[in-house]
XYZ file of N, CA and C in Angstrom:
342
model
N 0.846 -1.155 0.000
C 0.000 0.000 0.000
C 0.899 1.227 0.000
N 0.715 2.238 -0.670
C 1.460 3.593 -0.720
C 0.192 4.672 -0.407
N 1.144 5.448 0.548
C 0.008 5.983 1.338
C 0.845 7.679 1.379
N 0.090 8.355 1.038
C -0.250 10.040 1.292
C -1.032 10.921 2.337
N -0.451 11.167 3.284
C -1.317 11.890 3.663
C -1.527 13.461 3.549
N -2.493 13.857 3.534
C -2.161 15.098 2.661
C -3.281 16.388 3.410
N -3.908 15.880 4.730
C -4.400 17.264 5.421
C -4.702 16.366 6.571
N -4.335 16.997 7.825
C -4.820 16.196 9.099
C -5.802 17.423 9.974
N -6.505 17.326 10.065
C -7.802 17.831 11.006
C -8.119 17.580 12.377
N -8.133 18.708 13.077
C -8.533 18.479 14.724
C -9.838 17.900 14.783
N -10.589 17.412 13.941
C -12.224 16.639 14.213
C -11.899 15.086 15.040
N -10.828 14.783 14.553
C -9.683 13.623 15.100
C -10.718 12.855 13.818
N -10.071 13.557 12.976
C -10.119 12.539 11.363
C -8.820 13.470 10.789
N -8.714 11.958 9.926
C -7.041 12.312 8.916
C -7.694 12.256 7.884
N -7.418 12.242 6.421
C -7.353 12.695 5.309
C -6.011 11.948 4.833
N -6.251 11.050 3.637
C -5.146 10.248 3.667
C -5.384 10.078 1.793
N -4.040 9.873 0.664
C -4.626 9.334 -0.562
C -3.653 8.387 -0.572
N -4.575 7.168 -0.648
C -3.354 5.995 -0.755
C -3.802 5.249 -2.526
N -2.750 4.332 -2.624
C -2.851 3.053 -3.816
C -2.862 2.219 -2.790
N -4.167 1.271 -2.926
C -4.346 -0.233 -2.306
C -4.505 -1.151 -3.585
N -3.618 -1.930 -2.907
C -3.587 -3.104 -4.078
C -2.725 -4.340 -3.362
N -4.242 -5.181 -3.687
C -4.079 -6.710 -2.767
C -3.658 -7.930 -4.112
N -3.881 -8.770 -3.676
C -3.841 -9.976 -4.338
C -4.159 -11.626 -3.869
N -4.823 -12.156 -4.633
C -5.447 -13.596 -4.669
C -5.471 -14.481 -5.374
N -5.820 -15.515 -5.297
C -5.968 -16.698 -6.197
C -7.320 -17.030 -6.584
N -7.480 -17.132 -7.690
C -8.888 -17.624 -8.509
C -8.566 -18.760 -9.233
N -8.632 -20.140 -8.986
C -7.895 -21.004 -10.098
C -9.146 -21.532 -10.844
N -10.207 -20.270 -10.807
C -11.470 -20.561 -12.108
C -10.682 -19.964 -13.689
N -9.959 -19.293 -12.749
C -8.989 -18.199 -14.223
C -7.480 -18.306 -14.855
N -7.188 -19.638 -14.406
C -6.273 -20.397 -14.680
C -5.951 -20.548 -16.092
N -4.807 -20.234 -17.136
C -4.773 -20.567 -18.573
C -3.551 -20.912 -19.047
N -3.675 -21.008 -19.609
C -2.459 -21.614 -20.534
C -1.522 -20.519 -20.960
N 0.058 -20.393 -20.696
C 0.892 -19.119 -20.791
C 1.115 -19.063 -22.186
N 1.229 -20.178 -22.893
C 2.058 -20.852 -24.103
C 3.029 -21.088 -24.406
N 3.727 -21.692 -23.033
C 5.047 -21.953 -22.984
C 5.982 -20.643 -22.391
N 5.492 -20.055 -21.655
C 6.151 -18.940 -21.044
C 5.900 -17.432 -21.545
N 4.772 -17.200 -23.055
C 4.756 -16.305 -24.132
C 3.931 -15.166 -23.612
N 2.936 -15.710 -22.380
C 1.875 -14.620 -21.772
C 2.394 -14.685 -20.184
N 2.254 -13.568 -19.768
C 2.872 -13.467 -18.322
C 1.769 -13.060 -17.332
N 0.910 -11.960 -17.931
C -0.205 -11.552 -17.681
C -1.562 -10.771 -18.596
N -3.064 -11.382 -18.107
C -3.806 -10.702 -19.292
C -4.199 -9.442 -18.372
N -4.010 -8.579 -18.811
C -4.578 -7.082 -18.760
C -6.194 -7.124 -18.419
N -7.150 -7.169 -17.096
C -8.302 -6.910 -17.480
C -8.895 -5.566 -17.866
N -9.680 -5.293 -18.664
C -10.757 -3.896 -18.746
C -11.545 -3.656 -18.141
N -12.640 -4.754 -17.859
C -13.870 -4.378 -16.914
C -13.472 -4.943 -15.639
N -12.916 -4.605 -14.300
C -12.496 -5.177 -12.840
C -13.977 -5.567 -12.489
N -15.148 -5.266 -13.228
C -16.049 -5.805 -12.259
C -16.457 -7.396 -12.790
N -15.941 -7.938 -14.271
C -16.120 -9.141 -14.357
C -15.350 -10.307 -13.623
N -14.668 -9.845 -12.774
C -14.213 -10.701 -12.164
C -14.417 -10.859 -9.967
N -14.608 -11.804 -9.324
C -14.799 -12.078 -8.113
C -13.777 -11.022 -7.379
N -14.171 -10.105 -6.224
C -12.971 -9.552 -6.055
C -13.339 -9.607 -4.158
N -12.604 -9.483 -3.281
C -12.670 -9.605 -1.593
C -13.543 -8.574 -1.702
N -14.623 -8.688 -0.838
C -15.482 -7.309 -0.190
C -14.487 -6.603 0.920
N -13.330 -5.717 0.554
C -12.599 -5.325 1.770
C -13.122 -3.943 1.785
N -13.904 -3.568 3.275
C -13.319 -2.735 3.209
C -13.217 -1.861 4.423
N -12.633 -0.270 4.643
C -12.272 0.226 5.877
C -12.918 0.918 6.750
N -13.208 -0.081 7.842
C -13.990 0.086 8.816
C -14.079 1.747 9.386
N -12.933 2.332 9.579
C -13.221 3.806 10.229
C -13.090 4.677 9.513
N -13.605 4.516 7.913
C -14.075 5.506 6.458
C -14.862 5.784 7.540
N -15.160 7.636 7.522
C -15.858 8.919 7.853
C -16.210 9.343 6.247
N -15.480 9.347 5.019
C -15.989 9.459 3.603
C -14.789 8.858 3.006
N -15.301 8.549 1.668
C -13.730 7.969 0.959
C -14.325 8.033 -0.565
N -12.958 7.888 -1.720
C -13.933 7.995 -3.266
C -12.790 7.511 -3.771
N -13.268 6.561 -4.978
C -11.869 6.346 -5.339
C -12.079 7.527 -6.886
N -10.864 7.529 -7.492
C -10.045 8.335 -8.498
C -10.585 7.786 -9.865
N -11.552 8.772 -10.554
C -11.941 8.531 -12.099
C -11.820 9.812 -12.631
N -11.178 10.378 -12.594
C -11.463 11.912 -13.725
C -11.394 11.215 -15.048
N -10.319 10.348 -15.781
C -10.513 10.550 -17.299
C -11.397 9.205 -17.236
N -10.920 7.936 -16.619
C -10.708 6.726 -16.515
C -10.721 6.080 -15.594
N -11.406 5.054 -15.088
C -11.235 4.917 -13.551
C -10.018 4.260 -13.448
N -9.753 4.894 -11.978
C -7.707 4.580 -11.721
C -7.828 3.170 -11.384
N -8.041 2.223 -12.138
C -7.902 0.701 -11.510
C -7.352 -0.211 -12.112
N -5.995 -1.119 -11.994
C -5.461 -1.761 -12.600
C -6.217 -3.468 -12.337
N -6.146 -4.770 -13.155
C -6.367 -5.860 -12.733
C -5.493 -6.467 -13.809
N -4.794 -7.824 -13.176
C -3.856 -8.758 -13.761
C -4.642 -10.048 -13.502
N -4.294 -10.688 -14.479
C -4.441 -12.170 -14.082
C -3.279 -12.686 -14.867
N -2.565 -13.781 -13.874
C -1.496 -14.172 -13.902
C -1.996 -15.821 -14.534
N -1.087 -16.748 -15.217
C -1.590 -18.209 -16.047
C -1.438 -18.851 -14.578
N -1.601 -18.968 -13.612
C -1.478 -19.597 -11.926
C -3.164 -19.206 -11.654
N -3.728 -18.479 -11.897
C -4.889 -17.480 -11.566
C -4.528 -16.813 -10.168
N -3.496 -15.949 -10.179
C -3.398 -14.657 -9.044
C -3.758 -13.791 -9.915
N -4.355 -13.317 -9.347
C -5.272 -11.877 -9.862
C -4.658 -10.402 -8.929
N -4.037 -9.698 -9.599
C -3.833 -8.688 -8.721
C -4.437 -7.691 -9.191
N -4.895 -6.461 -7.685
C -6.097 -5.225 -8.191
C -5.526 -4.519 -7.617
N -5.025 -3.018 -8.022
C -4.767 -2.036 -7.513
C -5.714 -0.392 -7.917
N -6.136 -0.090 -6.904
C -6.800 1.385 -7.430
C -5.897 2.613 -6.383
N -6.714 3.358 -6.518
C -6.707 4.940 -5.803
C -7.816 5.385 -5.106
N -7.182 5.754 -3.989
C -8.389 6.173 -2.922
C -8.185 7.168 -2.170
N -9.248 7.608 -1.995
C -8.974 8.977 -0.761
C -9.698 8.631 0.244
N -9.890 8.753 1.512
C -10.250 8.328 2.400
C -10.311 9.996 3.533
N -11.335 9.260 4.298
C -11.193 10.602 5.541
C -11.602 9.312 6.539
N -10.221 9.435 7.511
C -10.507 8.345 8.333
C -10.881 8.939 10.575
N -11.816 8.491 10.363
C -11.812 8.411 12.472
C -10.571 7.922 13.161
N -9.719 9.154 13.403
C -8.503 8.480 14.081
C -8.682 9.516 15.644
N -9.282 8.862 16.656
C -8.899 8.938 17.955
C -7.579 9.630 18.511
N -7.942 10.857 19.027
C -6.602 11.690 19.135
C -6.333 12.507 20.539
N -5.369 12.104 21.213
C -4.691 12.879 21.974
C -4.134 13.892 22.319
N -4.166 15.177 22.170
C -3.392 16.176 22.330
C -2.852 16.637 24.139
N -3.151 15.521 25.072
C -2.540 16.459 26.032
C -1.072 16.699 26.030
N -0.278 15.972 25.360
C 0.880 16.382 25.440
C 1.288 17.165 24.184
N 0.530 17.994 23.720
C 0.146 18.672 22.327
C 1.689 20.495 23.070
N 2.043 20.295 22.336
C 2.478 20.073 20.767
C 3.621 19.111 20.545
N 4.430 18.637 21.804
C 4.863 17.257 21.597
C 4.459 15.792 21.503
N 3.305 15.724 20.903
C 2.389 14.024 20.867
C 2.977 13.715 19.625
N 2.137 12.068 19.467
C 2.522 11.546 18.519
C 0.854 11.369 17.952
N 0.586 11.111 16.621
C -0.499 11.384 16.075
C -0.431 9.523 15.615
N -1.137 8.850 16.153
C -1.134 7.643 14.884
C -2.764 7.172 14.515
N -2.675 6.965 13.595
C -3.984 6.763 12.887
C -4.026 5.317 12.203
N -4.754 4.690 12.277
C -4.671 3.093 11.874
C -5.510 2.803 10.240
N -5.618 2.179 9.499
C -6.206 2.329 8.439
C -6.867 0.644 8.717
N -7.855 0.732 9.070
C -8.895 -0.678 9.580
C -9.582 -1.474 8.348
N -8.647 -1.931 7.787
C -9.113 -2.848 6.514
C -9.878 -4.223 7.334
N -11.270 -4.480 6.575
C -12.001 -5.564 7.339
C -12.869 -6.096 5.567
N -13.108 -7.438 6.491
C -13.898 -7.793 5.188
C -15.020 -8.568 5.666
């Protein structure tokens, strides 16, 4: 995961733009390389394929990234690993401390659940 954070707020929510991108096995999507010639097929539509319902429990709002195109990559590998990566922005509930403000430490957890 590559993660940005890019405005933190006293509401004790962060503001975060990350790339999440997991990976799995589907061996419904299993194929033939042709002797080593295909490495991976490129999908177009990410929604024809089975993907984990993940997702983060202490989203306050989140969107993922389409201005031209939606930002979402999918692979399928001749093994059937399928890897998915998009773009997300998130505004997350992170529980915050300030009594020892302005020397604290701020940590914010990103609660992936499925």
């Amino acid at each position: 995961m590559t993660l940005k954070v890019y405005q933190t707020i006293m509401k004790q929510e962060m503001k975060v733009q990350l790339t999440y991108r997991m990976r799995w096995y589907d061996q419904r999507l299993q194929y033939d390389d042709l002797g080593g010639k295909i490495r991976y097929l490129s999908l177009r539509d990410v929604n024809r394929i089975w993907k984990p319902d993940t997702f983060v429990s202490n989203e306050v709002d989140g969107h993922f990234h389409n201005i031209f195109t939606p930002n979402v990559l999918a692979r399928i590998h001749p093994n059937g690993e399928i890897t998915f990566s998009t773009r997300i922005s998130l505004t997350l509930w992170c529980p915050m401390d300030f009594r020892a403000f302005p020397n604290h430490r701020i940590e914010c957890m990103i609660k992936l659940a499925s």
